[in-house]
XYZ file of C-alpha atoms in Angstrom:
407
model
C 1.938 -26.058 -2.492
C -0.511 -29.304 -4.514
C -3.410 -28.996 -6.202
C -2.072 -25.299 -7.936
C -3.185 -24.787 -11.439
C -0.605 -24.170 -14.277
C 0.604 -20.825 -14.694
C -0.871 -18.253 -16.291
C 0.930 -16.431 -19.538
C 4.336 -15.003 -18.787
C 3.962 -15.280 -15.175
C 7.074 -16.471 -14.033
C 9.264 -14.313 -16.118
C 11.605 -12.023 -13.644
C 12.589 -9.091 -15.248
C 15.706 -7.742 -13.745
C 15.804 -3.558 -13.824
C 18.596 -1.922 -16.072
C 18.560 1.224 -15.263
C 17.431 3.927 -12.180
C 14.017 3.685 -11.400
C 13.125 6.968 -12.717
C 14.052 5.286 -15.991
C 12.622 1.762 -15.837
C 9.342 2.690 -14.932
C 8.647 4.432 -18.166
C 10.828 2.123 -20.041
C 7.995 -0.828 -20.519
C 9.186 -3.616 -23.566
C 6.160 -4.412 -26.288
C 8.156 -6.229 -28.351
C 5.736 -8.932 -29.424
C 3.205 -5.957 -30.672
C 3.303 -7.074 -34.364
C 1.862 -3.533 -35.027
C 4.762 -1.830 -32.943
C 2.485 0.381 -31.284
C 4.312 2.546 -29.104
C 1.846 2.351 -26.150
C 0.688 -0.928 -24.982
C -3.171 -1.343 -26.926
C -6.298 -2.417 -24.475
C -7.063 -5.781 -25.548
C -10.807 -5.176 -24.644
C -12.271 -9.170 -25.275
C -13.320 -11.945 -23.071
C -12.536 -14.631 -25.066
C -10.031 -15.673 -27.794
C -10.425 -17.969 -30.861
C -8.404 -21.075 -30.359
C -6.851 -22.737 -33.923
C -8.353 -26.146 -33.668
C -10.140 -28.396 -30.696
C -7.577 -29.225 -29.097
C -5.133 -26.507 -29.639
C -5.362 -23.838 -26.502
C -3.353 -20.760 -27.296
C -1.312 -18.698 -24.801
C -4.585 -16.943 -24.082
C -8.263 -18.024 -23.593
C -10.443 -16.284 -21.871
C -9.649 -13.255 -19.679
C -10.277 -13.948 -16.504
C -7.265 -16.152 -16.519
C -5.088 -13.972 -18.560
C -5.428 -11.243 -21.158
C -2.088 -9.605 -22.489
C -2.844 -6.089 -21.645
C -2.686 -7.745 -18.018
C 0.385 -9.677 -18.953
C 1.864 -6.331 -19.476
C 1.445 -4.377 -16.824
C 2.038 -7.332 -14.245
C 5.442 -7.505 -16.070
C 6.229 -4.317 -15.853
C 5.051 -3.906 -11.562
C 7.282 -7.228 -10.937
C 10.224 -5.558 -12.492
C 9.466 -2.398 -10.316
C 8.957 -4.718 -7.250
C 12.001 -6.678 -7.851
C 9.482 -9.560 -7.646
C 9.814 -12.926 -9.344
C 5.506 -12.611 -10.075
C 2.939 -10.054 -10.037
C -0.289 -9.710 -10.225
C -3.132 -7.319 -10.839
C -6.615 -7.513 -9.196
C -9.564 -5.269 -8.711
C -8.706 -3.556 -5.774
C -6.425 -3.449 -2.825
C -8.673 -4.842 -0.480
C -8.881 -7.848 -3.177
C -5.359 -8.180 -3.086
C -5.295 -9.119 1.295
C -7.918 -11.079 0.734
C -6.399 -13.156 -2.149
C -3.249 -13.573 0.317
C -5.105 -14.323 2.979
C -6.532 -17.165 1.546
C -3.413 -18.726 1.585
C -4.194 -19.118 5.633
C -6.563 -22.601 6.149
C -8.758 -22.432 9.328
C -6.903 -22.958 12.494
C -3.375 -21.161 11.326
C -2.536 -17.982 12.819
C -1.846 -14.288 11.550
C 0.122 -11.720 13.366
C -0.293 -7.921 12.330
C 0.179 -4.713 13.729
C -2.071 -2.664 15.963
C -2.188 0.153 13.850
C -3.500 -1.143 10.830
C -5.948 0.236 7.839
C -9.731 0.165 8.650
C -10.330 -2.170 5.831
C -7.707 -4.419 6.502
C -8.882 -4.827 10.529
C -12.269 -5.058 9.186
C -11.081 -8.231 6.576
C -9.391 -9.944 9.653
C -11.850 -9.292 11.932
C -14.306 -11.405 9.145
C -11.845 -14.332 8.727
C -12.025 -14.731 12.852
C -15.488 -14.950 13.176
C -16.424 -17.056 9.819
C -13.122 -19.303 9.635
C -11.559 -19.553 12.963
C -8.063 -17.814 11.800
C -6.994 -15.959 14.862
C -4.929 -12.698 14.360
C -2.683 -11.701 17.006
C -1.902 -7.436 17.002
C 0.706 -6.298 18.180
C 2.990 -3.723 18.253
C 5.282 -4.378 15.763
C 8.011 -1.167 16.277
C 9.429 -3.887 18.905
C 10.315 -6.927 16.921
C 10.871 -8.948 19.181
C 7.509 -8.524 20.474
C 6.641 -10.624 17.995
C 8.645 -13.599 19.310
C 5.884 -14.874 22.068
C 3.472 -15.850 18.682
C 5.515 -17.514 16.157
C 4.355 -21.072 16.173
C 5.958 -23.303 13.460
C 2.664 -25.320 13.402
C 0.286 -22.280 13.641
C 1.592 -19.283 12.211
C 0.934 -18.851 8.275
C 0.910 -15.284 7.503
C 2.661 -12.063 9.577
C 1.155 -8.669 7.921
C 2.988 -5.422 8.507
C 2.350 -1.988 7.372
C 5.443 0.425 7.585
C 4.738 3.268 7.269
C 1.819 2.200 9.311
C -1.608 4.313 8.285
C -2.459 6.353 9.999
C 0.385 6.858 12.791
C 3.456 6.044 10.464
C 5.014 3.963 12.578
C 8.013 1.574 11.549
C 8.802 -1.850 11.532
C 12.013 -3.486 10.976
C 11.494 -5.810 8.375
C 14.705 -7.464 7.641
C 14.551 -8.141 11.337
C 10.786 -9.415 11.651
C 11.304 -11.150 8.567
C 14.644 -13.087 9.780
C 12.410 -13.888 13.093
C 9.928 -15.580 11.018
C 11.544 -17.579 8.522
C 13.944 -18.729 10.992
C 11.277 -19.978 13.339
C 8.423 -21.316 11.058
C 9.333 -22.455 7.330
C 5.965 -22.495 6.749
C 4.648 -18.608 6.616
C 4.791 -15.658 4.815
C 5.633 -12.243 5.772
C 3.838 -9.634 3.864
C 3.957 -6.101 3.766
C 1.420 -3.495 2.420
C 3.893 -1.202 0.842
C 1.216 1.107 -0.495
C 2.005 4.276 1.410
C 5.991 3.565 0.277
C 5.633 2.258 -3.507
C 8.255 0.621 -4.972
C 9.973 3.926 -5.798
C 10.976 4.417 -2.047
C 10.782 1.002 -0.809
C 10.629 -2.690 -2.057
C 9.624 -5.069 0.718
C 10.937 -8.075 -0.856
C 14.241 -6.866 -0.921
C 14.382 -6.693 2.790
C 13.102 -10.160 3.272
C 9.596 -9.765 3.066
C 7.742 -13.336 0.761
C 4.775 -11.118 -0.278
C 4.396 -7.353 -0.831
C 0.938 -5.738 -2.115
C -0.154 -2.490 -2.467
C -3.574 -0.411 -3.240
C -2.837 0.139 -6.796
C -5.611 2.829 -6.529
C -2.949 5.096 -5.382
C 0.394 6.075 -5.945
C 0.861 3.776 -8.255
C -1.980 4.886 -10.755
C -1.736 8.268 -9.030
C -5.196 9.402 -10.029
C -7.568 8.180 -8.104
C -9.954 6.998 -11.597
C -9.839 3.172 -10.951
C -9.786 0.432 -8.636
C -6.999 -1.434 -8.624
C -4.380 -4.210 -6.328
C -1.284 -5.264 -7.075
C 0.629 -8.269 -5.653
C 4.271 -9.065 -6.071
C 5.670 -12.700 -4.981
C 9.597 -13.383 -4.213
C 9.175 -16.947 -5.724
C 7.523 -18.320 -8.175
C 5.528 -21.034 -5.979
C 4.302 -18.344 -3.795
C 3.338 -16.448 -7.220
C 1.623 -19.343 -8.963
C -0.114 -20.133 -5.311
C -1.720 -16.480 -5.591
C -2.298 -17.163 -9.452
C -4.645 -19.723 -8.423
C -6.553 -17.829 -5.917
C -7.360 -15.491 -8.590
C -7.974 -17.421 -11.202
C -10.612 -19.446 -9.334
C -11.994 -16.603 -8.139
C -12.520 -14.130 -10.980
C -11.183 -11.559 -9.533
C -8.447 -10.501 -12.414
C -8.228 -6.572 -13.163
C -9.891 -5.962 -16.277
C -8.105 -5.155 -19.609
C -8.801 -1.254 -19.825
C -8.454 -0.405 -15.737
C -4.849 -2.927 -16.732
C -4.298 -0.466 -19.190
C -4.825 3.065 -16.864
C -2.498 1.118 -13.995
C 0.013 0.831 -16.970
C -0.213 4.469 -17.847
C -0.909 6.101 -14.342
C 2.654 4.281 -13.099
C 4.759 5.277 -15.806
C 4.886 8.991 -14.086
C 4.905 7.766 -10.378
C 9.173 8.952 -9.752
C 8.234 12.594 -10.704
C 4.830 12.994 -9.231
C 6.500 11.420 -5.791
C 9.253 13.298 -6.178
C 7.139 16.187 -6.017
C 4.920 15.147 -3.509
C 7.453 13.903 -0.833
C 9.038 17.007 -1.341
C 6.153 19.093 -0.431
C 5.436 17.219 2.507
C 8.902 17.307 4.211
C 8.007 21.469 4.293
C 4.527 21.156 5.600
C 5.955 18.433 8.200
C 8.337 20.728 9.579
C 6.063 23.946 9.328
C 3.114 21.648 11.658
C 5.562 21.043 13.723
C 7.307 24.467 14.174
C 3.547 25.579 15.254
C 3.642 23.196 18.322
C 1.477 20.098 17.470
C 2.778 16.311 17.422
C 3.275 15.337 13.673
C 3.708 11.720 12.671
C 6.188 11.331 9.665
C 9.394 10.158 9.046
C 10.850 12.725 7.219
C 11.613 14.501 10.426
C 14.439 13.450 12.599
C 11.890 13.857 15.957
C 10.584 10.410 14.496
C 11.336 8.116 16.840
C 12.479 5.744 13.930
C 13.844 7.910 11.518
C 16.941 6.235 11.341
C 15.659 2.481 10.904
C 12.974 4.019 8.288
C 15.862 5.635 6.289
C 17.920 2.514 6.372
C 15.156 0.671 4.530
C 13.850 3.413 2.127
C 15.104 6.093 -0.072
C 12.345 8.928 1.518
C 9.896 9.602 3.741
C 7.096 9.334 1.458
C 4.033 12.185 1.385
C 1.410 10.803 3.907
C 1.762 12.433 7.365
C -0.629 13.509 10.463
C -0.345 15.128 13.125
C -2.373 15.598 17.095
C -4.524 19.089 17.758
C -5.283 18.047 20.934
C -9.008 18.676 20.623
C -11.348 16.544 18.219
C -13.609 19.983 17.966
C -10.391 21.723 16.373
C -9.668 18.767 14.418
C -12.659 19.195 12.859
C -12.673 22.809 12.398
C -9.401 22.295 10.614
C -10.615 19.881 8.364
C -14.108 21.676 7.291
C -11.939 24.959 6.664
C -9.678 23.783 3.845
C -10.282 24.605 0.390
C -7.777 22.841 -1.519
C -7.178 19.744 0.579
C -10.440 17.928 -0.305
C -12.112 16.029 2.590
C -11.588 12.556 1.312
C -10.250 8.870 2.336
C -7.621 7.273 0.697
C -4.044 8.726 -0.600
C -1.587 9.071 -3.300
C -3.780 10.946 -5.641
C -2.060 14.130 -7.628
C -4.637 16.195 -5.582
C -3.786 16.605 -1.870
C -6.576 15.169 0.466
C -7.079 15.773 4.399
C -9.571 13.964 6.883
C -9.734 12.616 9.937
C -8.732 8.996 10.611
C -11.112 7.485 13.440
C -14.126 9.406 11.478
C -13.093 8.270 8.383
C -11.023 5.667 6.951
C -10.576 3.566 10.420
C -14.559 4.512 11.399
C -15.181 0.694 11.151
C -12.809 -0.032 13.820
C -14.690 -0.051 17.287
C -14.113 2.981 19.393
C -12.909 1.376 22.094
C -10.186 -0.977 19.794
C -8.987 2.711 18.738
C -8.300 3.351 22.202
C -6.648 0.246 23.264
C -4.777 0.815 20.176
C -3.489 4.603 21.242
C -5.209 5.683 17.761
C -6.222 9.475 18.759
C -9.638 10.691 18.019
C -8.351 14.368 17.064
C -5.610 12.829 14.757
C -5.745 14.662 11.096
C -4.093 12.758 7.922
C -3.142 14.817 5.279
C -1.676 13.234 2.021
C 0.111 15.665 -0.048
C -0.449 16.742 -3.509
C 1.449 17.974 -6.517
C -0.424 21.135 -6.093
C 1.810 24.366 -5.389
C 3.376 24.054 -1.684
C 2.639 27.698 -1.052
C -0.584 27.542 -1.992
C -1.221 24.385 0.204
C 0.609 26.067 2.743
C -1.185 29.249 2.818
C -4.601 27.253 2.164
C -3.488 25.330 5.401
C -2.673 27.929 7.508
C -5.329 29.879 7.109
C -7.638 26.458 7.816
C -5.498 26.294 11.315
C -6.316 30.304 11.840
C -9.971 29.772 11.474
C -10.425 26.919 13.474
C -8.491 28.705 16.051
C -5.531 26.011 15.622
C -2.753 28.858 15.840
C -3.624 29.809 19.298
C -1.861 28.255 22.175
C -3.046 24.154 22.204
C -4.988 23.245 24.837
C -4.096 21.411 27.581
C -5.161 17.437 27.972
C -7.208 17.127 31.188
């Protein structure tokens, strides 16, 4: 990488985890507080005073580094097992701070079952800075071999689980395709649905791993929030740049409610996956096709269990009919209608009319993404109760009667 400015405080410190994660992620160091607070204090400024004209402190101003970031990207790199993160002010603002890593005329290959928002982000860099994306379907690695260019390809993107048909892709193997073939790019994997409890991408190969730190990792669903981990530090001080040029740095006290909301992310996961592996296996004791890999009808249950240490708590499943789908979904009471995931409440909608709406109807075809398909991400509410609050949404809509038949 040239023309990369110097790095920004503390950022290439790796911090190696000591103990289980259930440990380390509430075990954060503050041992340059000089007040020894116990939690880590909001350094809410824009600026800081400088002791002479020429004498620039660690800090400056806070769009290129404020220590209540410094913190929590410390504590997410340890958690990642990456060399660098960093925090931005959203997930969407993360791809789009990796994907300027790709100049017009280089290449990106990605799945075809991708996030709305993300299809919608490379869809924009096509049209406005000739970067092609190739989708494919990356449960077959070597489908990817046909598009790896050494002089094109900069960036491969991968989702697995993928959202919103949880389908798996074989990192270490894509990965080993990739760096074999072109030096040059970057595999990166949106490891939002996962977190770093379950799975860490750059452990399996992977250069880049972000997530939507919206979710699981604040786990509350009351700020924005991306998170970016590098395996180097080149790749790290690359992104450092992006971000820095661009102002697009998380702010101290949203920094500060990341730093908190993770802290509790092993039990409230714990609890969630665990909730979903029953209401998996109860959908699919009714009769309709469920999409999660915490059952062992997955068709890649075995390859995602050989790369994480659970299923997760995001699954769908098929009705059959987009009318019951529907029904379904307007009959809950304590699965709120809502996009997104990984929030302590448990939230249900409907993919193609929600969250992947922006993707063209007939992409969504072409793509095999069915219009009846219902997400539901699981909660830490009380399983019964979701369970009983479910079934009786599936009685009303008429979901427990025999499924009809696809014409």
């Amino acid at each position: 990488m040239t023309d990369i400015l110097p790095s920004s405080p503390a950022a290439s410190m790796t911090s190696f985890r000591r103990y289980r994660f259930a440990t380390e992620v509430v075990t954060i160091d503050n041992s340059d507080d000089p007040h020894n607070a116990s939690s880590i204090p909001i350094y809410q400024t824009a600026t800081f005073k400088q002791k002479g004209a020429n004498a620039s402190g660690e800090y400056d101003y806070s769009r290129s580094g404020n220590p209540t970031r410094t913190h929590v990207e410390n504590h997410l790199a340890k958690l990642m097992g990456a060399e660098r993160a960093l925090v931005v002010t959203s997930g969407m603002g993360a791809l789009d701070v990796i994907t300027r890593l790709v100049r017009a005329g280089e290449e990106i290959i990605a799945g075809d079952d991708l996030y709305g928002g993300t299809n919608r982000l490379l869809s924009f860099l096509a049209q406005s800075q000739n970067i092609k994306t190739h989708h494919i379907d990356t449960t077959k690695s070597d489908s990817i071999l046909p598009y790896l260019s050494a002089e094109r390809t900069r960036l491969v993107l991968l989702e697995s689980p993928t959202n919103p048909l949880i389908k798996i892709s074989d990192i270490p193997t894509i990965s080993r395709y990739v760096h074999e073939r072109c030096p040059n790019a970057l595999v990166v994997v949106d490891n939002t649905m996962m977190s770093p409890y379950l799975q860490r991408p750059l452990e399996l190969g992977a250069d880049i791993s972000y997530h939507s730190g919206t979710k699981y990792l604040s786990g509350h669903h009351d700020l924005m929030a991306g998170v970016i981990g590098a395996k180097t530090a080149a790749i790290g001080d690359a992104l450092y740049y992006v971000i820095n040029a661009t102002g697009c740095g998380l702010n101290p006290f949203d920094s500060w409610l990341l730093l908190r909301g993770v802290k509790t992310l092993a039990v409230r996961m714990d609890k969630q996956q665990a909730s979903s592996i029953r209401i998996a296996h109860y959908l699919e004791l009714l009769g309709f096709k469920v999409h999660y890999p915490g059952l062992k009808s997955h068709p890649q249950y075995q390859l995602h269990h050989s790369m994480a240490s659970g299923p997760g708590a995001v699954l769908s499943f098929e009705t059959g009919d987009v009318d019951i789908s529907e029904r379904i979904v307007e009959a809950t009471r304590l699965w709120s209608i809502s996009v997104s995931f990984g929030c302590v409440n448990s939230l249900i909608s409907m993919p193609c009319r929600m969250s992947h709406a922006s993707i063209p109807a007939h992409i969504r075809a072409e793509r095999a993404l069915p219009e009846d398909l219902i997400r539901l991400c699981v909660g830490i509410e009380d399983v019964e109760d979701l369970l009983e609050d479910l079934e009786r949404a599936l009685d009303i809509a008429g979901a427990l009667l025999p499924l009809p038949v696809k014409q």
